Amino acid sequence: MKPLVECVPNFSEGRDPKIIDAIAESIRRESGVKLLSVEPDKDYNRSVVTFVGEPEAVKGAAFQATKTAAELIDMRHHQGEHPRIGATDVVPFVPISGVTMQDCVRLAHDYGKRVAEELKIPIYLYEEAAQAPERKNLATIRKGEYEGLPEKLNDPAWLPDYGESIFNAKSGATVTGARFFLIAYNVNLNTNDKDIAHEIALRIRESGRTIKDEQGNSIKVPGALKAVKAMGVLLERLNIAQVSINLTNYTMTPPHVAFEEVKGEASKLGISVTGSEVVGLIPKEALLMAGRFYCGVDAIEQNEQQLIQQAINRLGLSQFEQFDPQKKIIEYMI
């Protein structure tokens, strides 16, 4: 089996096509790598890039893309809806075939060490590459965002895993690691109230929310769905609020389960769901699961294409931009 690793770096630039194209081109130039998708978002001011290839080639392409981003993106002028800590915000390595999770952990270490040494960007390791339990969660590392990074770097508890505790004002910091295939999945609402979207996010995400009891003690109230991270955002260009979701293990919580949960919570708040979107690529099985769910007893009579189309229709994946299975399903792209 050919060893294949996926890399999905997120860059803090979603508005300047010249910068986005330059980052993409730095990946295309690497032999042994196939660039699968580049998805900029103007409201998030962020681009999600997906590429696959042989492990060493992917590691090299990730470094070259980070180097290009460090040259062209200045975090001192960055504004956007999405939390971020650096120009190259997060660089996950994902095992696809013929490689183990531990292989991807080693790639993250090698990449992080090189970025810290050559580009002078502090590196934090997360997920399966995390060196401490409190660093496993990306949101925990990114708390305070770029603006809070100088204070974080001065905190002995938050020394970088690679690099010095010196604030790089232009590039910020980068988080890298190894993880299971993540589906970036957003559900659209018929309101522009970001607070409502965030309330739904608090209700569905695994971490839930923190409340105070009668004695003033903090209590964690978990949300409804396992392996789900979520927050509310406002998409100004469309004037809608959105529940922005990361499905960290789609076999535990697939997109259709998250979609139906958001729909139910939205109804309780007097609003409705209008559609959804996948950012980046999605495994075929995740859509087949949705197709089978919505077809019910008739699923056995449907072929693969019909099940996928049913999922696209019922999840409203083409609400604002046509969902093309040939360009969005990773198995079809490789």
Coordinates of C-alpha atoms in Angstrom, one line a residue:
M1 CA 0.0 0.0 0.0
K2 CA 1.4 3.4 -1.0
P3 CA 2.1 5.5 2.0
L4 CA -0.1 8.6 1.9
V5 CA -0.4 11.5 4.4
E6 CA -2.9 14.3 4.2
C7 CA -1.9 17.8 5.4
V8 CA -4.5 20.5 6.0
P9 CA -2.8 23.8 6.9
N10 CA -4.9 26.8 7.8
F11 CA -3.5 30.2 6.8
S12 CA -4.6 33.6 8.2
E13 CA -5.4 35.1 4.8
G14 CA -8.7 34.7 3.0
R15 CA -9.0 38.0 1.1
D16 CA -5.8 38.6 -1.0
P17 CA -5.8 36.1 -4.0
K18 CA -2.1 36.9 -4.7
I19 CA -1.0 35.7 -1.3
I20 CA -3.3 32.7 -1.4
D21 CA -2.1 31.7 -4.9
A22 CA 1.6 32.1 -3.8
I23 CA 1.0 29.7 -0.9
A24 CA -0.7 27.2 -3.1
E25 CA 2.1 27.5 -5.7
S26 CA 4.7 26.7 -3.1
I27 CA 2.9 23.4 -2.4
R28 CA 2.4 22.6 -6.1
R29 CA 6.2 22.9 -6.7
E30 CA 7.0 20.0 -4.4
S31 CA 7.3 16.7 -6.2
G32 CA 5.4 13.8 -4.6
V33 CA 2.6 16.0 -3.5
K34 CA -0.9 16.6 -4.9
L35 CA -2.7 19.8 -4.1
L36 CA -6.4 18.9 -3.6
S37 CA -8.2 22.1 -2.6
V38 CA -7.7 25.7 -1.6
E39 CA -10.7 27.3 0.1
P40 CA -10.5 30.9 1.2
D41 CA -13.1 32.6 3.3
K42 CA -13.3 36.4 3.4
D43 CA -15.3 36.6 6.6
Y44 CA -13.0 34.2 8.4
N45 CA -10.0 35.9 6.6
R46 CA -8.6 32.4 6.4
S47 CA -7.8 29.8 3.8
V48 CA -7.9 26.0 4.3
V49 CA -5.5 24.2 2.0
T50 CA -5.6 20.4 1.5
F51 CA -2.8 18.3 -0.1
V52 CA -1.7 14.7 0.0
G53 CA 1.4 12.8 -0.8
E54 CA 4.3 10.7 0.4
P55 CA 5.3 11.5 4.0
E56 CA 8.6 13.3 3.4
A57 CA 7.2 15.2 0.4
V58 CA 4.2 16.4 2.4
K59 CA 6.5 17.5 5.3
G60 CA 8.6 19.5 2.8
A61 CA 5.6 21.1 1.2
A62 CA 4.2 22.1 4.6
F63 CA 7.4 23.9 5.4
Q64 CA 7.6 25.7 2.1
A65 CA 4.0 26.9 2.5
T66 CA 4.7 28.1 6.0
K67 CA 7.8 29.9 4.7
T68 CA 5.8 31.7 2.0
A69 CA 3.1 32.6 4.5
A70 CA 5.7 34.0 6.9
E71 CA 7.0 36.2 4.0
L72 CA 3.6 37.5 2.8
I73 CA 1.2 37.6 5.8
D74 CA 1.6 40.2 8.5
M75 CA -0.5 39.3 11.6
R76 CA -0.2 42.8 12.9
H77 CA -2.9 43.8 10.4
H78 CA -5.0 40.6 10.5
Q79 CA -8.7 40.7 11.3
G80 CA -11.3 38.0 10.8
E81 CA -14.1 36.0 12.4
H82 CA -12.1 32.9 13.1
P83 CA -9.8 32.4 16.1
R84 CA -6.1 32.3 15.1
I85 CA -2.7 32.5 16.7
G86 CA -0.4 32.9 13.6
A87 CA 0.0 33.4 9.9
T88 CA 0.3 29.7 9.5
D89 CA -2.2 28.9 12.2
V90 CA -2.4 25.2 12.4
V91 CA -0.8 22.4 10.4
P92 CA -2.2 18.9 11.0
F93 CA -0.8 15.7 9.5
V94 CA -3.4 13.0 8.9
P95 CA -2.7 9.3 8.1
I96 CA -4.5 8.2 4.9
S97 CA -2.9 4.9 3.9
G98 CA 0.2 2.9 4.6
V99 CA 1.2 5.1 7.5
T100 CA 0.4 5.1 11.2
M101 CA -0.6 7.9 13.5
Q102 CA 2.8 7.7 15.1
D103 CA 4.4 8.3 11.7
C104 CA 2.4 11.5 11.5
V105 CA 3.5 12.5 15.0
R106 CA 7.1 12.2 13.8
L107 CA 6.3 14.4 10.8
A108 CA 4.8 17.1 13.1
H109 CA 7.9 17.0 15.3
D110 CA 10.3 17.3 12.3
Y111 CA 8.2 20.1 10.7
G112 CA 7.9 22.0 13.9
K113 CA 11.6 21.8 14.7
R114 CA 12.5 23.1 11.3
V115 CA 10.0 26.0 11.3
A116 CA 11.2 27.0 14.8
E117 CA 14.9 26.9 13.8
E118 CA 14.8 28.4 10.3
L119 CA 11.8 30.8 10.5
K120 CA 12.0 31.7 14.2
I121 CA 8.3 30.9 14.7
P122 CA 7.3 29.4 18.1
I123 CA 5.7 26.0 17.7
Y124 CA 3.1 24.2 19.8
L125 CA 2.2 20.5 19.4
Y126 CA -1.4 19.4 19.7
E127 CA -3.7 16.3 19.4
E128 CA -1.7 13.1 19.1
A129 CA 1.6 15.0 19.1
A130 CA 0.8 16.9 22.3
Q131 CA 3.5 16.7 25.0
A132 CA 1.1 17.4 27.8
P133 CA -2.7 16.7 28.3
E134 CA -3.5 20.4 28.4
R135 CA -2.0 20.9 25.0
K136 CA -4.1 18.3 23.2
N137 CA -7.0 20.6 22.4
L138 CA -6.3 23.2 19.7
A139 CA -8.8 25.7 21.3
T140 CA -6.9 25.6 24.6
I141 CA -3.6 26.4 22.8
R142 CA -5.2 29.2 20.8
K143 CA -7.0 30.8 23.7
G144 CA -6.1 34.5 23.8
E145 CA -5.4 34.3 20.1
Y146 CA -2.6 36.3 18.4
E147 CA -3.3 39.3 20.5
G148 CA -2.6 37.3 23.7
L149 CA 0.4 35.5 22.4
P150 CA 3.1 37.8 24.0
E151 CA 1.5 37.1 27.4
K152 CA 1.3 33.4 26.7
L153 CA 4.9 33.2 25.7
N154 CA 5.9 34.8 29.0
D155 CA 4.0 32.2 31.0
P156 CA 6.3 29.3 32.1
A157 CA 3.3 26.9 31.6
W158 CA 3.2 27.9 27.9
L159 CA 6.7 27.6 26.7
P160 CA 6.7 26.5 23.1
D161 CA 7.4 22.9 22.2
Y162 CA 10.0 24.1 19.7
G163 CA 11.6 27.5 19.4
E164 CA 12.2 30.3 21.9
S165 CA 9.6 32.2 23.9
I166 CA 10.2 35.3 21.7
F167 CA 7.1 36.9 20.2
N168 CA 7.3 37.0 16.4
A169 CA 5.0 40.0 15.7
K170 CA 4.7 39.4 12.0
S171 CA 4.1 35.6 12.0
G172 CA 2.7 34.8 15.5
A173 CA 3.0 31.1 16.4
T174 CA 2.1 27.9 14.7
V175 CA 0.3 24.8 16.1
T176 CA 1.1 21.4 14.5
G177 CA 0.3 17.8 15.3
A178 CA -1.2 14.6 14.1
R179 CA -4.9 13.7 14.2
F180 CA -7.7 11.6 12.8
F181 CA -9.5 12.9 9.7
L182 CA -11.4 16.1 10.8
I183 CA -14.5 17.4 8.9
A184 CA -14.9 21.1 9.0
Y185 CA -18.7 21.5 8.8
N186 CA -20.8 24.6 9.1
V187 CA -24.5 24.9 9.5
N188 CA -26.3 28.0 8.2
L189 CA -29.2 29.7 10.1
N190 CA -31.9 32.1 9.0
T191 CA -30.7 34.8 11.4
N192 CA -27.8 37.1 11.5
D193 CA -27.6 37.0 15.3
K194 CA -24.2 35.5 16.2
D195 CA -25.2 35.1 19.8
I196 CA -28.0 32.7 18.9
A197 CA -25.5 30.7 16.8
H198 CA -23.1 30.5 19.7
E199 CA -25.8 29.5 22.1
I200 CA -26.6 26.5 19.8
A201 CA -22.9 25.8 19.6
L202 CA -22.7 25.6 23.4
R203 CA -25.6 23.2 23.5
I204 CA -24.2 20.8 21.0
R205 CA -20.4 20.8 21.5
E206 CA -18.8 18.1 23.6
S207 CA -17.2 20.6 26.0
G208 CA -20.5 22.4 26.5
R209 CA -20.3 25.4 28.8
T210 CA -19.2 26.4 32.3
I211 CA -21.8 27.7 34.8
K212 CA -21.8 28.8 38.4
D213 CA -23.7 26.9 41.1
E214 CA -25.4 28.6 44.0
Q215 CA -22.1 28.6 45.9
G216 CA -20.3 30.3 43.1
N217 CA -18.4 27.2 42.1
S218 CA -17.7 26.6 38.4
I219 CA -19.5 23.5 36.9
K220 CA -18.9 22.1 33.5
V221 CA -22.2 21.2 31.7
P222 CA -21.4 19.0 28.7
G223 CA -23.0 19.4 25.3
A224 CA -25.1 16.8 23.4
L225 CA -22.5 15.5 20.9
K226 CA -19.3 13.6 21.3
A227 CA -16.2 14.5 19.2
V228 CA -17.7 17.9 18.3
K229 CA -16.2 21.4 18.6
A230 CA -18.4 24.4 17.7
M231 CA -18.8 28.1 17.9
G232 CA -21.1 30.8 16.5
V233 CA -19.9 33.1 13.8
L234 CA -21.4 35.8 11.6
L235 CA -20.8 35.7 7.8
E236 CA -21.1 39.4 6.9
R237 CA -21.0 38.9 3.2
L238 CA -24.2 36.7 3.4
N239 CA -25.6 38.5 6.5
I240 CA -26.3 35.1 8.2
A241 CA -25.1 33.5 11.4
Q242 CA -23.5 30.1 11.2
V243 CA -22.7 27.3 13.7
S244 CA -19.1 26.5 12.8
I245 CA -18.3 22.9 13.7
N246 CA -15.3 20.6 13.7
L247 CA -16.2 16.9 13.7
T248 CA -13.1 15.4 15.2
N249 CA -14.3 11.8 14.7
Y250 CA -17.1 11.4 12.2
T251 CA -17.6 7.8 13.0
M252 CA -18.9 9.0 16.5
T253 CA -20.7 12.0 15.2
P254 CA -21.2 12.2 11.5
P255 CA -22.4 15.4 9.7
H256 CA -26.1 14.4 9.5
V257 CA -26.2 13.9 13.3
A258 CA -24.7 17.3 13.9
F259 CA -27.0 18.9 11.3
E260 CA -30.2 17.4 12.9
E261 CA -29.0 18.4 16.4
V262 CA -28.5 22.0 15.3
K263 CA -31.9 21.9 13.6
G264 CA -33.5 20.8 16.8
E265 CA -31.8 23.4 18.9
A266 CA -32.5 26.1 16.4
S267 CA -36.2 25.3 16.4
K268 CA -36.3 25.6 20.2
L269 CA -35.0 29.2 19.8
G270 CA -37.5 30.1 17.1
I271 CA -35.2 30.0 14.1
S272 CA -34.5 27.4 11.4
V273 CA -31.6 25.8 9.6
T274 CA -31.3 26.7 5.9
G275 CA -28.4 24.5 4.7
S276 CA -24.8 23.6 5.5
E277 CA -21.3 23.5 4.0
V278 CA -18.2 21.4 4.1
V279 CA -14.9 23.3 4.2
G280 CA -12.1 21.3 2.7
L281 CA -12.7 17.6 1.9
I282 CA -14.9 14.9 3.3
P283 CA -14.6 11.1 3.4
K284 CA -17.0 9.3 1.2
E285 CA -18.3 7.2 4.1
A286 CA -19.5 10.3 6.0
L287 CA -21.9 11.2 3.1
L288 CA -23.0 7.6 2.6
M289 CA -23.9 7.5 6.3
A290 CA -26.1 10.6 5.7
G291 CA -27.6 9.2 2.6
R292 CA -28.6 5.9 4.3
F293 CA -30.0 7.9 7.2
Y294 CA -32.2 10.0 5.0
C295 CA -33.3 7.2 2.7
G296 CA -34.3 5.0 5.6
V297 CA -35.6 1.6 4.5
D298 CA -35.1 2.5 0.8
A299 CA -31.3 2.9 1.3
I300 CA -30.7 -0.7 0.3
E301 CA -32.1 0.1 -3.2
Q302 CA -29.9 3.1 -3.7
N303 CA -26.4 3.1 -5.3
E304 CA -23.4 5.1 -4.1
Q305 CA -24.1 8.1 -6.3
Q306 CA -27.8 8.2 -5.3
L307 CA -27.0 8.0 -1.6
I308 CA -24.4 10.8 -1.9
Q309 CA -26.9 13.0 -3.8
Q310 CA -29.5 12.4 -1.2
A311 CA -27.0 13.5 1.5
I312 CA -26.1 16.7 -0.5
N313 CA -29.8 17.5 -0.9
R314 CA -30.9 16.9 2.6
L315 CA -28.0 18.6 4.2
G316 CA -28.3 21.6 1.9
L317 CA -24.7 21.4 0.9
S318 CA -25.2 23.4 -2.2
Q319 CA -27.1 26.3 -0.6
F320 CA -24.5 29.0 -1.5
E321 CA -22.0 27.1 -3.6
Q322 CA -22.4 24.0 -5.7
F323 CA -21.2 20.9 -3.9
D324 CA -19.3 18.8 -6.5
P325 CA -18.6 15.3 -5.1
Q326 CA -15.7 14.9 -7.6
K327 CA -14.0 17.9 -6.0
K328 CA -15.1 17.5 -2.3
I329 CA -14.8 13.8 -1.6
I330 CA -11.3 12.8 -0.7
E331 CA -11.4 9.3 -2.2
Y332 CA -12.5 10.8 -5.6
M333 CA -9.7 13.4 -5.5
I334 CA -6.7 11.1 -4.7

